[in-house]
Amino acid sequence: MVILLILVQSSHIKGKLVEYNLQEVNGSRLVYLDNAATSQKPSLVLDCLRNYYESFNSNVHRGIHHLSAKATDEYELARQKVATFINASESREIVFTRNATEAINLVAYSWGLSNLKSGDEILLTIAEHHSAIVPWQFVAQKTGAVLKFVTLTEEEVPDVEQLKSLILKKTKIVVLHHVSNALGSFLAIGDIVQWAHDVGAKVLVDACQSVPHLPVNVQELDADFLVASSHKMCGPTGIGFLYGKSKLLSSMPPFLGGGEMIADVFLDHSTYAEPPSRFEAGTPAIGEAIGLGAAVDYLSGIGMQNIHEYGLELGVYLYDSLQALPNVRIYGPAPSETVKRAPLCAFNVENIHPTDIATFLDQQHGVAIRSGHHCAQPLHRFLGVNASARASLHFYNTKDDVDRFIHALKDTISFFNSFQ
Amino acid sequence: MQAVEELPPKLKNTVELFQSVQDPRTKYEQLLYYGRKLNPLGNEFKTRENKVEGCVSQVWVRAYLDDSKNVWFEADSDAVLTKGLAALLVEGLSGNSPPEIVKISPDFIHIMGLNQSLSPSRNNGFLNMFKLMQRKALQLYIESEKSEDQKELRSLGSNGSSVEAQQIEVSEKPSESADVKSHENEMGFTVLSERGERIIEKLERELVPIELEVEDVSYQHAGHMGAKGEGGETHFNLRIVSDKFEGKSLIKRHRLVYDLLKEELDSGLHALSIVAKTPSEN
């Protein structure tokens, strides 16, 4: 039974007040620690969505009338906001998609199928999210290209030396995460991009766990492609984006066909629009894109550097608190002066299945964490486990949330241990 | 919603036990206790066919028939809460006949108050466990029917006119039946759907029964496996009294009815609960 009680909790980040609504779940106050799966939304974003649908809901790029012009303006303004947020050189380098998964598929089907041939190599790490792996499996099957995987070091981070050695003339694209959703580790994208470009390979960065949490500068990274999802960065679901260098996008054939992405349509063939429209077939998620723009405003208002520092600090607190419990095994590197860790921990408790832990935490304590493989089966197989539990934080979580989690976890562990 | 009284006795007891325990923590303790009592499952049974789809932990279920054609289950899981849930089902369902098992609606899951939702989502292990057990019970039943026929054929001796033991495909094909729902006539009685009418017509013609009752109980099974037909017409209770059953074993009687309704079974009818008597037995 869910009892709904709206409470408001505040957290301070470098002097900025952040409030979020809490509920009661199963008789306890909800402690939401599944942010790597999706984030909660500020009322600014909800208001923006509502305002769109109430005040200027209209199809974009198609109409002449006032509402349509307004919707189009706001939609394109959102695109500009995203471009500025990641320091793209122009807004037409931002293609709106349904989410990061669709964005990766776009690159795979459009760029991949027309540029890869038998024997070419696609380099990934075994820690990649399924969305970064599976589309490239399709491409490999269709073109005869080969997938190569970088494994982990003893410290449980991707082996950068191995990665460097695997970047060869045959390598055509390197696909990797900026921040790992299970290991919490960071990759030095800038360096890797240089090595890749030296052999003429492209780089696609999966920034789903980085764009929401720290300042990301695509020009500085010099990434060819970068993807992220709105719903992980305090924006609505149903919208995400692909960043691609202008020249690159212009060289790519369409992905989905239909309205909007065409220039002229004849019976037996059509000509196509320039990017980004070329890759935005059909009516987009207009309200949601505008909502993403509002989320970008919100995050910028707090400051991504502030969010980053707060996240690192809280992340260390989470890690240390968890590590202090007996028989807990956290995956990924230990945080230190030189090694950054994102504010998330995938872990296992000896002799207790993560599903049991997550279920009990939820039912008895209202603590929401995730259990499973977190869309990273190859990683779990490499680590030798079927599944893990994962607690992941965002800037609206507090030390108090972490304390409640640890308290609940202790109770959970003792409950199951008493039955061994 | 299916009443608790209608459940097979052991399942009924288990459900009532959990209903009576108010404190959630105690419920979990009870669940773990069940799980601990569960007989271990041999590794040779941890196969793909025995694995429950959609569980975040791993769960295997095995089923077999005893000499009285009742179904017995064994199960295992790597997570103790799911092991407890599996144990509940193993204890509650074992020892019943396939028709009895197939008749059970998953409503009891809700009554137990274990906060396991009934939506057939990817993560709904408990519901999927239950559905797998029902599927296995049905499979065993069909296989045993087939081998009964073959045994009878062999004992009768082959004399050239071979009767093919027909395989009843109870697959999960989408229903192709007419989109006519049961409806109430002006007197407020529920009128049978077209499939119901067809069933009556076929049985009357072939069995010339002195008593015939046909009841559409699809609503009891809405939402679980097999109930894919639009607006019901998937599960029926039949009660037939006919002298055509004279001299036939129970299984042969059921086989006769199934054969007569083959077309229906091929087009979305999922399960029949059959009471088949001769006039003298009535």
XYZ file of C-alpha atoms in Angstrom:
702
model
C 0.000 0.000 0.000
C 1.344 3.407 -0.945
C 0.484 6.293 1.309
C 1.049 9.606 -0.361
C 2.217 12.464 1.763
C 3.943 15.376 0.145
C 6.854 16.644 2.178
C 9.410 19.102 1.049
C 13.043 18.581 1.747
C 15.760 21.051 0.989
C 19.388 20.577 0.217
C 21.950 23.266 -0.165
C 24.495 23.225 -2.913
C 27.005 25.993 -2.548
C 24.368 28.264 -1.154
C 21.652 27.493 -3.703
C 18.496 26.102 -2.232
C 17.182 23.007 -3.913
C 13.820 21.645 -2.868
C 12.210 18.446 -3.910
C 8.972 16.747 -3.049
C 8.987 13.519 -1.134
C 6.409 10.889 -0.722
C 5.719 8.202 1.754
C 6.074 4.742 0.335
C 5.112 1.554 2.183
C 4.863 3.540 5.409
C 8.301 5.120 5.239
C 9.605 8.330 3.752
C 10.794 7.694 0.214
C 14.538 7.802 -0.219
C 15.109 7.861 -3.960
C 18.506 6.488 -4.856
C 17.930 5.313 -8.404
C 19.014 8.463 -10.208
C 21.254 6.710 -12.686
C 18.042 5.146 -13.985
C 16.126 8.392 -14.089
C 16.069 11.733 -12.310
C 13.279 13.606 -10.564
C 11.999 16.838 -12.136
C 11.907 20.368 -10.747
C 8.578 22.178 -10.860
C 10.115 24.572 -13.391
C 10.188 21.741 -15.921
C 6.672 20.547 -15.061
C 5.340 24.095 -15.330
C 7.059 24.510 -18.661
C 5.415 21.354 -20.038
C 2.047 22.451 -18.808
C 2.508 25.925 -20.173
C 3.429 24.590 -23.586
C 0.346 22.402 -23.841
C -1.921 25.132 -22.471
C -0.590 28.185 -24.237
C 1.074 27.415 -27.513
C 0.662 23.777 -28.429
C 1.072 23.635 -32.167
C 3.058 21.718 -34.725
C 6.499 23.076 -35.466
C 8.185 24.092 -38.735
C 5.002 23.589 -40.620
C 2.567 26.327 -39.883
C 2.395 30.040 -40.508
C -0.013 30.993 -37.781
C 0.922 32.553 -34.481
C 0.830 29.412 -32.317
C 2.931 27.474 -34.746
C 5.492 30.257 -34.973
C 5.683 30.457 -31.200
C 6.061 26.688 -30.807
C 8.741 26.625 -33.461
C 10.634 29.459 -31.804
C 10.535 27.746 -28.419
C 11.527 24.404 -29.896
C 14.503 25.915 -31.701
C 15.375 27.920 -28.609
C 15.533 24.644 -26.677
C 17.894 23.291 -29.281
C 20.101 26.349 -28.842
C 20.035 25.901 -25.057
C 21.264 22.326 -25.371
C 23.951 23.404 -27.813
C 25.180 26.081 -25.422
C 24.965 23.689 -22.478
C 27.522 21.349 -24.026
C 29.390 24.087 -25.902
C 28.584 22.870 -29.399
C 29.712 25.390 -31.990
C 26.248 25.786 -33.478
C 22.732 24.676 -32.672
C 22.317 22.656 -35.848
C 24.814 20.193 -34.411
C 22.080 19.116 -32.005
C 19.640 16.505 -33.320
C 16.666 15.840 -31.058
C 15.902 12.145 -30.649
C 13.696 10.081 -28.378
C 16.615 9.319 -26.038
C 20.318 8.445 -26.081
C 19.546 4.905 -27.248
C 17.837 6.212 -30.356
C 20.706 8.640 -30.905
C 23.224 5.795 -30.867
C 21.065 3.800 -33.251
C 20.954 6.839 -35.517
C 24.741 6.926 -35.713
C 24.948 3.171 -36.149
C 22.390 2.929 -38.930
C 23.203 6.170 -40.691
C 26.937 6.635 -40.259
C 27.817 3.015 -39.477
C 26.085 1.267 -42.340
C 27.410 3.685 -44.931
C 30.985 3.909 -43.662
C 31.915 0.493 -42.324
C 32.919 -2.519 -44.333
C 34.168 -6.023 -43.725
C 37.254 -6.087 -41.508
C 36.778 -2.606 -40.066
C 36.894 -2.465 -36.290
C 34.511 -0.908 -33.803
C 36.135 -0.448 -30.388
C 34.117 -0.476 -27.162
C 34.679 -1.340 -23.502
C 33.008 -4.267 -21.742
C 31.485 -1.783 -19.352
C 29.308 -0.184 -22.018
C 25.550 0.059 -21.600
C 23.551 -2.299 -23.805
C 22.337 0.691 -25.802
C 25.917 1.408 -26.809
C 26.674 -2.208 -27.685
C 23.642 -3.725 -29.397
C 23.208 -1.250 -32.278
C 26.845 -1.866 -33.205
C 26.245 -5.606 -33.150
C 23.558 -5.045 -35.791
C 25.995 -2.984 -37.849
C 28.743 -5.580 -37.480
C 26.396 -8.320 -38.630
C 25.314 -6.339 -41.662
C 28.688 -4.997 -42.749
C 31.167 -7.629 -41.604
C 32.862 -5.130 -39.306
C 34.289 -6.523 -36.075
C 33.594 -5.516 -32.468
C 36.566 -5.264 -30.144
C 36.268 -4.831 -26.385
C 38.572 -3.258 -23.835
C 38.538 -4.987 -20.444
C 39.118 -3.682 -16.917
C 42.229 -3.259 -14.819
C 42.678 -4.552 -11.276
C 41.264 -1.273 -10.050
C 38.110 -2.070 -12.029
C 38.371 0.755 -14.497
C 38.647 0.351 -18.283
C 42.242 -0.462 -19.208
C 43.316 2.689 -20.992
C 46.680 1.223 -22.032
C 44.899 -1.686 -23.640
C 42.498 0.740 -25.278
C 45.361 2.736 -26.734
C 46.956 -0.401 -28.104
C 43.695 -1.477 -29.704
C 43.285 1.751 -31.660
C 44.682 0.778 -35.044
C 44.361 1.719 -38.685
C 41.449 -0.717 -38.922
C 39.611 1.056 -36.114
C 36.895 3.213 -37.590
C 34.947 4.221 -34.521
C 35.468 4.136 -30.771
C 32.271 4.007 -28.704
C 32.581 4.691 -25.012
C 31.031 6.013 -21.849
C 32.166 9.223 -20.244
C 31.084 8.042 -16.798
C 30.226 4.369 -16.120
C 26.720 3.729 -14.755
C 27.940 0.744 -12.736
C 31.601 1.331 -11.945
C 31.289 5.061 -11.291
C 34.571 5.587 -13.114
C 35.523 8.429 -15.457
C 37.241 8.040 -18.812
C 39.746 10.616 -20.107
C 37.800 11.246 -23.282
C 40.058 14.059 -24.491
C 43.116 11.797 -24.649
C 41.241 8.942 -26.251
C 39.778 11.207 -28.928
C 43.288 12.304 -29.861
C 44.506 8.737 -30.263
C 41.443 7.889 -32.315
C 41.771 10.896 -34.591
C 45.439 10.058 -35.160
C 44.351 6.888 -36.969
C 41.339 8.507 -38.602
C 38.762 6.930 -36.318
C 35.643 8.655 -35.018
C 34.600 8.758 -31.384
C 31.052 8.446 -30.044
C 30.718 9.452 -26.400
C 27.859 8.061 -24.302
C 27.443 11.024 -21.945
C 24.255 9.847 -20.216
C 25.888 9.782 -16.799
C 28.073 12.852 -17.312
C 25.954 15.602 -18.923
C 23.529 15.598 -15.947
C 26.314 15.745 -13.384
C 29.218 17.863 -14.625
C 30.170 20.469 -17.233
C 30.680 18.783 -20.597
C 32.435 20.669 -23.387
C 32.205 18.891 -26.721
C 34.632 21.220 -28.456
C 37.236 20.686 -25.769
C 36.714 16.929 -25.914
C 36.681 17.167 -29.717
C 34.200 14.275 -29.772
C 32.655 13.455 -33.135
C 29.388 12.279 -31.650
C 27.941 12.619 -28.174
C 24.602 11.379 -26.842
C 22.523 12.004 -23.721
C 18.952 11.534 -22.483
C 16.759 14.281 -21.063
C 15.132 12.135 -18.388
C 18.436 11.610 -16.594
C 19.063 15.344 -16.430
C 15.889 16.554 -14.746
C 14.075 16.816 -18.066
C 11.047 14.946 -19.360
C 11.138 11.435 -20.788
C 10.741 10.931 -24.521
C 13.468 13.340 -25.590
C 17.236 13.121 -25.905
C 19.847 14.337 -28.317
C 22.713 13.489 -30.580
C 25.526 15.979 -30.891
C 27.462 15.573 -34.139
C 30.053 17.772 -35.810
C 28.392 19.717 -38.647
C 30.468 18.305 -41.450
C 29.937 14.801 -40.168
C 26.168 15.101 -39.913
C 26.006 16.657 -43.371
C 27.765 13.630 -44.821
C 25.348 11.135 -43.282
C 22.321 9.595 -45.008
C 18.906 9.744 -43.305
C 17.925 7.352 -40.534
C 14.141 7.524 -40.329
C 12.190 8.711 -43.342
C 9.095 10.838 -43.406
C 7.871 14.363 -43.049
C 10.195 17.163 -42.015
C 13.406 15.447 -43.103
C 12.698 15.919 -46.799
C 13.255 18.734 -49.248
C 11.214 17.527 -52.247
C 9.153 14.348 -52.511
C 8.424 12.674 -55.842
C 6.779 9.352 -56.412
C 9.881 7.287 -56.740
C 12.476 9.286 -54.820
C 12.946 12.263 -52.572
C 15.629 14.746 -51.699
C 16.539 15.364 -48.110
C 16.850 18.331 -45.804
C 20.030 19.528 -44.183
C 20.855 18.376 -40.648
C 19.438 18.537 -38.053
C 16.072 18.267 -39.822
C 17.390 15.419 -41.936
C 17.401 13.288 -38.806
C 14.161 14.504 -37.257
C 11.435 12.723 -39.202
C 7.854 13.289 -38.201
C 6.425 15.499 -35.499
C 8.917 15.705 -32.649
C 8.239 15.639 -28.925
C 7.787 19.386 -28.985
C 6.677 20.017 -25.420
C 9.301 17.637 -24.150
C 12.098 19.354 -26.077
C 11.026 22.672 -24.617
C 10.904 20.973 -21.206
C 14.469 19.802 -21.722
C 15.400 23.403 -22.449
C 13.856 24.368 -19.115
C 15.841 21.595 -17.385
C 19.010 22.970 -18.943
C 18.121 26.417 -17.603
C 17.498 24.933 -14.170
C 20.785 23.050 -14.053
C 22.702 26.035 -15.391
C 21.130 28.148 -12.698
C 22.651 25.922 -10.041
C 25.894 25.625 -11.979
C 27.260 22.377 -13.392
C 30.577 22.830 -11.628
C 28.714 23.195 -8.327
C 26.674 20.098 -9.075
C 29.849 18.232 -9.978
C 31.689 19.125 -6.779
C 28.687 18.350 -4.627
C 28.289 15.031 -6.424
C 31.914 14.055 -5.884
C 31.699 14.925 -2.205
C 28.424 13.061 -1.643
C 29.736 10.207 -3.762
C 32.732 9.770 -1.479
C 30.424 9.868 1.530
C 28.265 7.142 -0.013
C 31.273 5.031 -0.923
C 32.907 5.337 2.491
C 29.659 4.638 4.357
C 28.991 1.554 2.253
C 32.558 0.311 2.404
C 32.473 0.485 6.199
C 29.829 -2.259 6.330
C 31.196 -5.794 6.624
C 30.928 -8.159 3.661
C 30.047 -5.392 1.191
C 31.835 -5.438 -2.142
C 31.644 -2.245 -4.205
C 32.532 -2.403 -7.917
C 34.750 0.134 -9.611
C 37.687 2.172 -8.348
C 38.136 3.538 -4.849
C 37.885 7.330 -4.863
C 41.094 9.201 -4.121
C 42.984 12.417 -4.820
C 43.690 11.226 -8.338
C 40.723 8.972 -9.004
C 37.284 10.533 -9.313
C 34.161 8.507 -8.613
C 30.657 9.423 -9.685
C 28.018 9.517 -6.911
C 26.882 5.920 -7.425
C 27.830 2.504 -6.094
C 27.012 -0.863 -7.602
C 27.663 -3.430 -4.914
C 27.002 -6.891 -3.562
C 26.643 -8.192 -0.032
C 28.112 -11.620 0.568
C 25.533 -14.407 0.620
C 22.579 -12.124 0.023
C 21.051 -11.736 -3.409
C 20.784 -8.084 -4.565
C 17.125 -8.591 -5.426
C 16.407 -9.617 -1.854
C 18.205 -6.505 -0.650
C 16.406 -4.138 -3.002
C 13.015 -5.687 -2.241
C 13.449 -5.481 1.526
C 14.837 -1.939 1.369
C 11.809 -0.881 -0.610
C 9.138 -2.754 1.344
C 10.437 -2.150 4.834
C 12.236 1.166 4.541
C 10.989 3.047 1.488
C 14.517 3.129 0.059
C 14.598 2.891 -3.734
C 17.679 1.332 -5.247
C 18.115 -0.873 -8.280
C 18.987 -4.526 -8.536
C 19.959 -6.421 -11.648
C 22.564 -5.961 -14.299
C 21.882 -2.240 -14.935
C 21.922 -2.817 -18.702
C 25.495 -4.004 -18.437
C 25.442 -7.780 -18.709
C 28.925 -8.070 -20.269
C 30.324 -6.082 -17.355
C 28.661 -8.295 -14.782
C 29.797 -11.403 -16.564
C 33.346 -10.056 -16.494
C 33.046 -9.324 -12.780
C 31.747 -12.849 -12.282
C 28.331 -11.997 -10.886
C 24.759 -12.389 -12.077
C 23.522 -9.134 -10.680
C 24.342 -6.305 -8.318
C 22.518 -3.699 -6.276
C 23.054 -0.057 -7.129
C 22.467 3.189 -5.245
C 22.902 6.323 -7.352
C 22.571 9.942 -6.252
C 21.845 13.306 -7.772
C 22.335 16.837 -6.516
C 19.008 16.858 -4.673
C 20.021 13.918 -2.489
C 21.560 14.673 0.871
C 23.861 13.126 3.436
C 20.701 12.343 5.358
C 19.493 10.234 2.422
C 22.759 8.312 2.481
C 22.504 7.823 6.244
C 18.951 6.491 5.936
C 20.065 4.147 3.177
C 22.939 2.784 5.250
C 20.731 2.355 8.296
C 18.149 0.519 6.221
C 20.819 -1.594 4.576
C 22.198 -2.662 7.952
C 18.737 -3.753 9.008
C 18.263 -5.592 5.713
C 21.562 -7.402 6.017
C 20.895 -8.500 9.568
C 17.412 -9.715 8.609
C 18.700 -11.981 5.872
C 21.777 -13.066 7.787
C 19.609 -14.239 10.652
C 18.087 -16.722 8.220
C 21.309 -18.191 6.889
C -12.318 -12.162 -8.302
C -11.981 -15.831 -7.508
C -12.938 -16.552 -3.916
C -10.400 -18.096 -1.580
C -12.847 -20.944 -0.877
C -12.534 -22.083 -4.478
C -8.798 -22.623 -4.223
C -7.397 -26.122 -3.785
C -7.103 -26.882 -0.044
C -3.348 -26.543 0.424
C -3.176 -23.265 -1.464
C -6.191 -22.024 0.458
C -4.427 -22.754 3.741
C -1.283 -20.968 2.633
C -3.221 -17.926 1.472
C -5.175 -17.751 4.720
C -1.998 -18.071 6.736
C -0.465 -15.098 5.003
C -3.677 -13.153 5.215
C -3.695 -13.649 8.974
C -0.183 -12.317 9.452
C -0.497 -8.554 9.680
C 3.045 -7.409 10.296
C 4.961 -7.159 6.996
C 8.248 -8.176 8.547
C 6.680 -11.306 9.971
C 5.249 -12.074 6.538
C 8.749 -11.937 5.127
C 10.039 -14.184 7.873
C 7.262 -16.629 7.063
C 8.198 -16.457 3.404
C 11.831 -17.175 4.135
C 10.795 -20.068 6.336
C 8.863 -21.614 3.430
C 11.864 -21.119 1.210
C 14.136 -22.887 3.630
C 11.861 -25.918 3.688
C 11.918 -26.226 -0.068
C 13.472 -29.415 -1.384
C 16.608 -28.698 -3.369
C 16.246 -28.894 -7.131
C 18.751 -31.044 -8.991
C 21.040 -29.083 -11.300
C 19.919 -31.159 -14.250
C 16.517 -29.484 -13.935
C 17.879 -25.940 -14.090
C 17.236 -25.718 -17.804
C 15.945 -23.023 -20.089
C 12.462 -24.555 -20.291
C 12.279 -24.556 -16.538
C 13.456 -20.999 -16.053
C 10.889 -18.395 -15.132
C 10.959 -15.486 -17.558
C 11.135 -12.006 -16.244
C 12.658 -12.647 -12.867
C 15.366 -10.300 -11.729
C 16.758 -13.253 -9.799
C 16.961 -16.763 -11.233
C 14.046 -19.106 -10.636
C 13.534 -22.617 -11.982
C 10.401 -24.701 -11.795
C 10.029 -28.354 -12.592
C 6.776 -30.319 -12.859
C 5.946 -33.998 -13.114
C 2.887 -36.242 -12.813
C 2.419 -38.932 -10.209
C 0.584 -42.230 -10.787
C -2.771 -40.600 -10.148
C -2.016 -37.965 -12.798
C -1.648 -35.225 -10.235
C 1.015 -32.592 -10.738
C 3.969 -32.171 -8.406
C 6.313 -29.225 -8.541
C 9.873 -28.562 -7.503
C 11.567 -25.184 -7.616
C 14.681 -23.244 -6.696
C 15.997 -19.697 -6.766
C 19.242 -17.890 -6.024
C 17.412 -15.161 -4.101
C 15.747 -16.150 -0.838
C 12.591 -14.041 -1.182
C 11.814 -15.474 -4.597
C 12.672 -18.899 -3.239
C 10.063 -18.313 -0.570
C 7.479 -17.302 -3.171
C 8.339 -20.337 -5.260
C 8.006 -22.536 -2.192
C 4.536 -21.140 -1.517
C 3.421 -22.080 -4.969
C 5.101 -25.480 -4.883
C 3.374 -26.314 -1.617
C 0.033 -24.830 -2.584
C -0.261 -26.294 -6.067
C 1.397 -29.699 -5.755
C -0.821 -32.750 -5.605
C -3.630 -31.261 -7.629
C -4.825 -32.323 -11.044
C -3.990 -30.201 -14.080
C -7.578 -29.051 -14.624
C -7.725 -27.873 -11.031
C -4.465 -25.997 -11.384
C -5.388 -24.370 -14.663
C -8.650 -23.112 -13.201
C -6.946 -21.022 -10.542
C -6.954 -17.289 -11.075
C -3.884 -15.330 -9.873
C -6.099 -13.131 -7.681
C -4.935 -15.031 -4.593
C -1.515 -13.391 -4.988
C -3.071 -10.076 -4.133
C -4.980 -11.443 -1.144
C -1.798 -12.690 0.450
C -0.675 -9.119 0.896
C 2.892 -9.684 -0.185
C 2.809 -6.560 -2.324
C 3.400 -8.482 -5.489
C 1.586 -6.692 -8.226
C -0.458 -8.613 -10.737
C 0.661 -6.769 -13.835
C 2.381 -9.083 -16.282
C 5.500 -7.002 -16.513
C 9.051 -8.102 -17.077
C 9.858 -7.931 -13.383
C 6.830 -9.718 -12.092
C 8.427 -12.925 -10.984
C 5.623 -14.222 -8.812
C 2.982 -13.975 -11.505
C 5.307 -15.452 -14.098
C 6.202 -18.342 -11.777
C 2.542 -19.078 -11.299
C 1.802 -18.904 -15.020
C 4.712 -21.179 -15.816
C 3.440 -23.728 -13.339
C -0.013 -23.617 -14.920
C 1.513 -23.997 -18.369
C 3.568 -26.975 -17.271
C 0.542 -28.598 -15.665
C -1.379 -28.243 -18.899
C 1.515 -29.579 -20.972
C 1.810 -32.648 -18.766
C -1.930 -33.211 -19.051
C -1.868 -33.079 -22.837
C 1.131 -35.348 -23.042
C -0.475 -37.861 -20.739
C -3.663 -37.796 -22.830
C -1.635 -38.499 -25.919
C 0.187 -41.406 -24.375
C -3.081 -42.779 -22.971
C -4.503 -42.887 -26.463
C -1.421 -44.571 -27.786
C -1.517 -47.110 -24.970
C -5.153 -47.870 -25.710
C -4.421 -48.216 -29.400
C -1.626 -50.608 -28.692
C -3.800 -52.693 -26.375
C -6.613 -52.790 -28.930
C -4.149 -53.929 -31.543
C -3.694 -52.306 -34.868
C -6.093 -53.524 -37.519
C -5.378 -51.083 -40.229
C -7.876 -48.461 -39.236
C -5.537 -46.369 -37.218
C -6.886 -43.466 -35.313
C -4.362 -40.725 -35.148
C -3.989 -39.460 -31.640
C -4.622 -35.855 -32.251
C -2.308 -33.333 -30.753
C -4.216 -30.516 -29.233
C -2.263 -27.389 -29.824
C -3.046 -25.103 -26.977
C -0.720 -22.414 -28.115
C -0.965 -18.740 -27.407
C -2.175 -17.758 -30.844
C -4.257 -14.632 -30.848
C -7.934 -15.369 -30.864
C -9.573 -15.465 -34.266
C -13.031 -15.840 -32.908
C -15.805 -13.413 -33.639
C -15.788 -10.185 -31.768
C -19.069 -10.930 -30.060
C -19.107 -10.627 -26.328
C -21.418 -12.243 -23.826
C -24.303 -9.901 -23.325
C -27.341 -9.667 -21.182
C -30.696 -10.089 -22.850
C -33.639 -8.007 -21.832
C -34.468 -10.343 -18.958
C -31.032 -9.789 -17.435
C -29.701 -13.297 -18.088
C -26.243 -13.520 -19.511
C -26.464 -14.803 -23.057
C -23.615 -16.930 -24.267
C -21.219 -15.683 -26.853
C -21.054 -17.180 -30.303
C -18.420 -19.657 -29.249
C -20.644 -20.838 -26.429
C -23.475 -21.322 -28.906
C -21.229 -23.284 -31.210
C -20.083 -25.512 -28.370
C -23.674 -26.278 -27.410
C -24.604 -26.982 -30.996
C -21.712 -29.384 -31.567
C -22.171 -31.264 -28.321
C -25.910 -31.579 -28.800
C -25.498 -32.897 -32.282
C -22.789 -35.451 -31.536
C -23.496 -36.533 -27.976
C -27.281 -36.158 -27.815
C -26.996 -35.405 -24.111
C -29.853 -35.689 -21.671
C -28.264 -32.854 -19.685
C -25.936 -30.156 -20.940
C -24.539 -27.136 -19.150
C -22.111 -24.765 -20.809
C -20.694 -21.905 -18.759
C -18.298 -19.237 -19.984
C -15.877 -18.533 -17.139
C -13.348 -16.592 -19.163
C -13.749 -13.579 -16.906
C -12.087 -15.540 -14.127
C -8.996 -15.879 -16.236
C -8.829 -12.447 -17.809
C -5.307 -11.166 -17.665
C -3.411 -14.421 -17.413
C -2.022 -16.753 -19.978
C -4.326 -18.056 -22.616
C -7.055 -15.508 -22.113
C -6.176 -13.699 -25.301
C -9.597 -13.893 -26.865
C -11.477 -10.602 -27.042
C -14.346 -10.416 -24.625
C -13.964 -13.890 -23.130
C -14.702 -17.147 -24.937
C -11.488 -18.654 -23.688
C -12.445 -20.787 -20.692
C -15.600 -22.852 -20.350
C -17.063 -25.192 -17.751
C -18.962 -28.089 -19.339
C -21.307 -30.540 -17.686
C -22.539 -33.284 -20.014
C -24.694 -36.291 -19.272
C -24.881 -38.624 -22.245
C -25.088 -42.331 -22.939
C -22.357 -41.853 -25.517
C -19.981 -41.962 -22.551
C -21.071 -45.510 -21.687
C -18.100 -47.878 -21.514
C -15.507 -45.145 -21.848
C -12.874 -44.243 -19.308
C -12.817 -40.708 -17.958
C -9.894 -39.875 -20.136
C -11.588 -41.235 -23.231
C -14.656 -39.152 -22.453
C -12.582 -36.011 -22.153
C -10.768 -36.958 -25.338
C -14.104 -37.313 -27.107
C -15.210 -33.857 -26.069
C -11.862 -32.328 -26.996
C -12.053 -33.917 -30.432
C -15.524 -32.555 -31.014
C -14.366 -29.082 -30.067
C -11.066 -29.187 -31.964
C -11.985 -26.245 -34.160
C -12.700 -24.128 -31.123
C -9.459 -25.136 -29.448
C -7.588 -24.126 -32.556
C -9.151 -20.709 -32.606
C -8.665 -19.251 -29.192
C -10.510 -21.551 -26.796
C -7.932 -22.104 -24.152
C -9.269 -24.498 -21.551
C -12.262 -26.653 -20.735
C -13.321 -27.959 -17.393
C -15.343 -31.085 -18.190
C -17.748 -33.120 -16.113
C -18.790 -36.106 -18.266
C -21.291 -38.595 -16.868
C -23.470 -41.383 -18.189
C -27.184 -41.276 -17.311
C -26.752 -44.045 -14.745
C -23.933 -42.179 -13.025
C -25.882 -38.949 -12.904
